[in-house]
Amino acid sequence: MLYNLLVPLSDYLSILNVFRYITFRTAYAAVTAMIITLIIGPYVIRKLQEMSFNMKSKGYEPDRHKQKEGTPTMGGIIIVGSAVFSTLLWADLTNQYVWIVLFVFAAYGLLGFIDDYKKTILKNPDGISAKTKFMGQLVVAVAATAMILSVDADGNATKLAMPFFKDFIMDLSFFYFAFALFVIIGTSNAVNLTDGLDGLAIMPSVIAFATIGLFVYMAGHVKFADYLHIIYVRDAGELSVFCGAMVGAGLGFLWYNAHPASVFMGDVGSLSIGGALATVAVISKHEIVLAIVGGIFVVETLSVIFQVGYYKMSGGKRLFRMAPIHHHFELAGWSETKVTVRFWIISIILALVALSTLKLR
Ligand code: 57M
């Protein structure tokens, strides 16, 4: 909004030219979202506690998790609220990609909110049914993908670039639609599965947003895209403002979600974060890079798929002590913070590998 209000005035006051720069607005979007999160955090957490939006143990998790009973959940509304506000304040509101990502972010947040509401207030531990949740995710992802394809001005939206290969770009044509749905819905669920230890989902999300934010900035810059041999996506650079807001909101949330957590993000946080992250990756044509930088989410999801598959095939044997894999390490005797911090370290390494794809090709 500041961009739309102040840049036209730069003819009269040249200092306002600074609002033209995406980098400047990205930095301040991060700072704004973080400050809002830190300020409203205690108030929202108190309210969530009063309204008894808190987790009841389901009784079959590692023993240590029983102590977490009573921790309020749905803290994701702090992330969604502050990131949306900050994006509206700092981004160019005539940019269609910004609205598409905000749509997915808010819609998945609403879906998660309904699920959390049922689990906590309505005391239905299963929340909304898996089928209803999937249908909701599907409808939103279909709408978002259709919008992305219609905004694309250069005929690049259905292309898939292979990191590490300079000129290996496949045009998936109409198959791309299904691929994009898979990426958006899959990432949303993968972040949700990962969200089982204090700080475990939010920090890899922050790292992924910082990395994908850089990629989308490069992809939206005609000279950088050309120099780096990545697909140029006109107008996509503005999404780095949203990514900046997510980095700030995520770090602010981590302040309260750090072990021992005062609040969990709930599905309102995990579904929306995953959905928005994937949508930015889809728009920037860095879907494979997302799988690298979000490797923790991928491995957590694969651990569940393998665990369930092996259990069925072997007639009741388990591959891991418990899936998702963070529970396996807990049951192996690692402390919660050891698991979390080690997963963060892996996330940072994966981000560096992802960044290396810009040059190693
Ligand atoms: C949600 N929810 C956390 C919190 C958070 C198919 C199966 C693998 C599905 C999976 C599942 O239900 N996953 C999705 C996981 C829960 O956290 C809440 O949920 C929100 C995210 N959706 O924001 O509101 C618990 O996680 C802990 N937590 C923290 N700190 C945080 O910052 O400590 C969360 C956030 C919280 C808290 O204890 O209550 C969760 O883990 O339930 N199911 C599972 O993950 C179950 N795995 C399982 O059954 N494995 C089987 C098979 C099916 C693969 C096996 O290995 O044999 C685990 N669920 C629970 N305990 N509750 C097993 C252990």
mmCIF file of C-alpha atoms in Angstrom, residues 103-275:
data_model
loop_
_atom_site.group_PDB
_atom_site.id
_atom_site.type_symbol
_atom_site.label_atom_id
_atom_site.label_comp_id
_atom_site.label_asym_id
_atom_site.label_seq_id
_atom_site.Cartn_x
_atom_site.Cartn_y
_atom_site.Cartn_z
ATOM 1 C CA PHE A 103 -5.561 -15.976 -1.245
ATOM 2 C CA VAL A 104 -3.955 -19.397 -0.717
ATOM 3 C CA PHE A 105 -2.432 -18.272 2.585
ATOM 4 C CA ALA A 106 -5.747 -16.984 3.967
ATOM 5 C CA ALA A 107 -7.899 -19.795 2.563
ATOM 6 C CA TYR A 108 -5.653 -22.561 3.923
ATOM 7 C CA GLY A 109 -5.473 -20.605 7.183
ATOM 8 C CA LEU A 110 -9.278 -20.619 7.346
ATOM 9 C CA LEU A 111 -9.399 -24.342 6.602
ATOM 10 C CA GLY A 112 -6.900 -24.978 9.386
ATOM 11 C CA PHE A 113 -8.817 -22.648 11.711
ATOM 12 C CA ILE A 114 -12.016 -24.657 11.233
ATOM 13 C CA ASP A 115 -10.087 -27.881 11.908
ATOM 14 C CA ASP A 116 -8.470 -26.459 15.058
ATOM 15 C CA TYR A 117 -11.796 -25.028 16.224
ATOM 16 C CA LYS A 118 -13.452 -28.419 15.960
ATOM 17 C CA LYS A 119 -10.569 -30.123 17.771
ATOM 18 C CA THR A 120 -10.386 -27.659 20.629
ATOM 19 C CA ILE A 121 -13.650 -25.786 21.244
ATOM 20 C CA LEU A 122 -15.942 -28.497 19.893
ATOM 21 C CA LYS A 123 -13.730 -31.145 21.540
ATOM 22 C CA ASN A 124 -13.759 -33.405 18.512
ATOM 23 C CA PRO A 125 -10.171 -34.783 18.518
ATOM 24 C CA ASP A 126 -10.315 -35.731 14.838
ATOM 25 C CA GLY A 127 -11.182 -32.232 13.595
ATOM 26 C CA ILE A 128 -12.646 -32.043 10.127
ATOM 27 C CA SER A 129 -12.587 -35.302 8.185
ATOM 28 C CA ALA A 130 -9.537 -36.040 6.032
ATOM 29 C CA LYS A 131 -11.785 -36.066 2.967
ATOM 30 C CA THR A 132 -13.323 -32.653 3.668
ATOM 31 C CA LYS A 133 -9.891 -31.206 4.421
ATOM 32 C CA PHE A 134 -8.470 -32.577 1.184
ATOM 33 C CA MET A 135 -11.429 -31.271 -0.839
ATOM 34 C CA GLY A 136 -10.937 -27.813 0.688
ATOM 35 C CA GLN A 137 -7.229 -27.899 -0.131
ATOM 36 C CA LEU A 138 -7.966 -29.101 -3.642
ATOM 37 C CA VAL A 139 -10.511 -26.379 -4.438
ATOM 38 C CA VAL A 140 -8.138 -23.643 -3.270
ATOM 39 C CA ALA A 141 -5.166 -25.150 -5.132
ATOM 40 C CA VAL A 142 -7.196 -25.508 -8.354
ATOM 41 C CA ALA A 143 -8.288 -21.859 -8.141
ATOM 42 C CA ALA A 144 -4.731 -20.691 -7.415
ATOM 43 C CA THR A 145 -3.191 -22.737 -10.250
ATOM 44 C CA ALA A 146 -5.813 -21.502 -12.712
ATOM 45 C CA MET A 147 -5.056 -17.913 -11.681
ATOM 46 C CA ILE A 148 -1.286 -18.443 -11.980
ATOM 47 C CA LEU A 149 -1.681 -19.843 -15.503
ATOM 48 C CA SER A 150 -3.935 -16.974 -16.527
ATOM 49 C CA VAL A 151 -1.579 -14.281 -15.188
ATOM 50 C CA ASP A 152 1.454 -15.774 -16.996
ATOM 51 C CA ALA A 153 2.335 -13.389 -19.819
ATOM 52 C CA ASP A 154 5.290 -15.211 -21.349
ATOM 53 C CA GLY A 155 4.083 -18.795 -21.718
ATOM 54 C CA ASN A 156 6.485 -20.083 -19.069
ATOM 55 C CA ALA A 157 4.048 -21.108 -16.342
ATOM 56 C CA THR A 158 3.816 -24.762 -17.391
ATOM 57 C CA LYS A 159 7.588 -25.191 -17.615
ATOM 58 C CA LEU A 160 9.598 -27.122 -15.076
ATOM 59 C CA ALA A 161 13.245 -26.220 -14.602
ATOM 60 C CA MET A 162 15.748 -28.802 -13.368
ATOM 61 C CA PRO A 163 18.245 -27.403 -10.909
ATOM 62 C CA PHE A 164 21.884 -28.237 -11.698
ATOM 63 C CA PHE A 165 21.078 -28.385 -15.444
ATOM 64 C CA LYS A 166 21.463 -25.187 -17.419
ATOM 65 C CA ASP A 167 19.115 -25.757 -20.299
ATOM 66 C CA PHE A 168 17.055 -28.680 -19.082
ATOM 67 C CA ILE A 169 13.572 -27.204 -19.026
ATOM 68 C CA MET A 170 10.554 -29.432 -19.586
ATOM 69 C CA ASP A 171 7.223 -28.051 -20.661
ATOM 70 C CA LEU A 172 4.693 -30.173 -18.791
ATOM 71 C CA SER A 173 1.875 -28.552 -20.746
ATOM 72 C CA PHE A 174 -1.522 -29.552 -19.332
ATOM 73 C CA PHE A 175 0.121 -32.049 -16.944
ATOM 74 C CA TYR A 176 1.535 -29.028 -15.149
ATOM 75 C CA PHE A 177 -1.857 -28.346 -13.601
ATOM 76 C CA ALA A 178 -1.837 -31.664 -11.714
ATOM 77 C CA PHE A 179 1.807 -31.171 -10.800
ATOM 78 C CA ALA A 180 1.105 -27.740 -9.276
ATOM 79 C CA LEU A 181 -1.803 -29.168 -7.253
ATOM 80 C CA PHE A 182 0.504 -31.904 -5.972
ATOM 81 C CA VAL A 183 3.140 -29.347 -4.940
ATOM 82 C CA ILE A 184 0.689 -27.005 -3.190
ATOM 83 C CA ILE A 185 -1.395 -29.619 -1.364
ATOM 84 C CA GLY A 186 1.635 -31.817 -0.644
ATOM 85 C CA THR A 187 3.674 -28.994 0.890
ATOM 86 C CA SER A 188 0.741 -27.848 3.006
ATOM 87 C CA ASN A 189 0.315 -31.355 4.445
ATOM 88 C CA ALA A 190 4.059 -31.889 4.794
ATOM 89 C CA VAL A 191 4.462 -28.792 6.997
ATOM 90 C CA ASN A 192 1.478 -30.025 9.015
ATOM 91 C CA LEU A 193 3.095 -33.430 9.597
ATOM 92 C CA THR A 194 6.374 -31.780 10.598
ATOM 93 C CA ASP A 195 4.672 -29.623 13.229
ATOM 94 C CA GLY A 196 5.078 -32.019 16.135
ATOM 95 C CA LEU A 197 7.907 -30.556 18.250
ATOM 96 C CA ASP A 198 8.534 -27.050 19.568
ATOM 97 C CA GLY A 199 10.052 -24.905 16.829
ATOM 98 C CA LEU A 200 10.346 -27.845 14.442
ATOM 99 C CA ALA A 201 8.065 -26.579 11.669
ATOM 100 C CA ILE A 202 8.561 -22.828 11.971
ATOM 101 C CA MET A 203 12.342 -22.547 11.620
ATOM 102 C CA PRO A 204 12.643 -24.699 8.464
ATOM 103 C CA SER A 205 9.712 -22.642 7.116
ATOM 104 C CA VAL A 206 11.570 -19.397 7.837
ATOM 105 C CA ILE A 207 14.688 -20.777 6.135
ATOM 106 C CA ALA A 208 12.631 -21.928 3.146
ATOM 107 C CA PHE A 209 10.874 -18.556 2.807
ATOM 108 C CA ALA A 210 14.203 -16.706 2.992
ATOM 109 C CA THR A 211 15.652 -18.939 0.279
ATOM 110 C CA ILE A 212 12.628 -19.046 -2.024
ATOM 111 C CA GLY A 213 12.275 -15.272 -1.448
ATOM 112 C CA LEU A 214 15.716 -14.814 -2.946
ATOM 113 C CA PHE A 215 14.897 -17.113 -5.881
ATOM 114 C CA VAL A 216 11.635 -15.309 -6.646
ATOM 115 C CA TYR A 217 13.459 -11.968 -6.547
ATOM 116 C CA MET A 218 16.002 -13.249 -9.067
ATOM 117 C CA ALA A 219 13.318 -14.860 -11.234
ATOM 118 C CA GLY A 220 11.425 -11.567 -11.375
ATOM 119 C CA HIS A 221 14.491 -9.548 -12.370
ATOM 120 C CA VAL A 222 15.118 -9.709 -16.098
ATOM 121 C CA LYS A 223 18.898 -9.212 -15.850
ATOM 122 C CA PHE A 224 19.528 -11.574 -12.923
ATOM 123 C CA ALA A 225 17.289 -14.234 -14.476
ATOM 124 C CA ASP A 226 19.187 -14.002 -17.730
ATOM 125 C CA TYR A 227 22.591 -14.042 -16.036
ATOM 126 C CA LEU A 228 21.671 -17.018 -13.820
ATOM 127 C CA HIS A 229 19.910 -18.937 -16.605
ATOM 128 C CA ILE A 230 16.684 -19.236 -14.661
ATOM 129 C CA ILE A 231 13.185 -18.770 -16.071
ATOM 130 C CA TYR A 232 12.207 -15.104 -16.042
ATOM 131 C CA VAL A 233 8.803 -14.580 -14.440
ATOM 132 C CA ARG A 234 7.575 -11.066 -15.057
ATOM 133 C CA ASP A 235 6.269 -9.321 -11.883
ATOM 134 C CA ALA A 236 7.114 -12.274 -9.621
ATOM 135 C CA GLY A 237 9.833 -10.322 -7.775
ATOM 136 C CA GLU A 238 7.175 -8.570 -5.716
ATOM 137 C CA LEU A 239 6.575 -11.858 -3.900
ATOM 138 C CA SER A 240 9.853 -11.429 -2.062
ATOM 139 C CA VAL A 241 8.008 -8.788 -0.004
ATOM 140 C CA PHE A 242 5.580 -11.512 1.115
ATOM 141 C CA CYS A 243 8.500 -13.893 1.783
ATOM 142 C CA GLY A 244 10.143 -11.188 3.901
ATOM 143 C CA ALA A 245 6.924 -10.780 5.886
ATOM 144 C CA MET A 246 6.838 -14.568 6.436
ATOM 145 C CA VAL A 247 10.433 -14.591 7.659
ATOM 146 C CA GLY A 248 9.632 -11.825 10.160
ATOM 147 C CA ALA A 249 6.344 -13.369 11.285
ATOM 148 C CA GLY A 250 7.975 -16.807 11.601
ATOM 149 C CA LEU A 251 10.857 -15.541 13.721
ATOM 150 C CA GLY A 252 8.425 -13.570 15.887
ATOM 151 C CA PHE A 253 6.320 -16.701 16.335
ATOM 152 C CA LEU A 254 9.412 -18.753 17.204
ATOM 153 C CA TRP A 255 9.933 -16.378 20.124
ATOM 154 C CA TYR A 256 6.844 -17.948 21.703
ATOM 155 C CA ASN A 257 7.066 -21.410 20.128
ATOM 156 C CA ALA A 258 10.659 -21.996 21.299
ATOM 157 C CA HIS A 259 10.966 -24.886 23.750
ATOM 158 C CA PRO A 260 9.150 -25.042 26.123
ATOM 159 C CA ALA A 261 6.501 -23.612 23.807
ATOM 160 C CA SER A 262 3.928 -21.124 25.084
ATOM 161 C CA VAL A 263 1.843 -21.766 21.985
ATOM 162 C CA PHE A 264 1.586 -24.144 19.004
ATOM 163 C CA MET A 265 0.744 -22.863 15.529
ATOM 164 C CA GLY A 266 -2.135 -25.320 14.917
ATOM 165 C CA ASP A 267 -3.402 -26.264 11.482
ATOM 166 C CA VAL A 268 -4.249 -22.602 10.888
ATOM 167 C CA GLY A 269 -0.481 -22.046 10.830
ATOM 168 C CA SER A 270 0.886 -25.228 9.295
ATOM 169 C CA LEU A 271 -1.552 -25.577 6.384
ATOM 170 C CA SER A 272 -1.320 -21.890 5.460
ATOM 171 C CA ILE A 273 2.477 -21.705 5.688
ATOM 172 C CA GLY A 274 2.946 -24.813 3.527
ATOM 173 C CA GLY A 275 0.356 -23.716 0.966
#
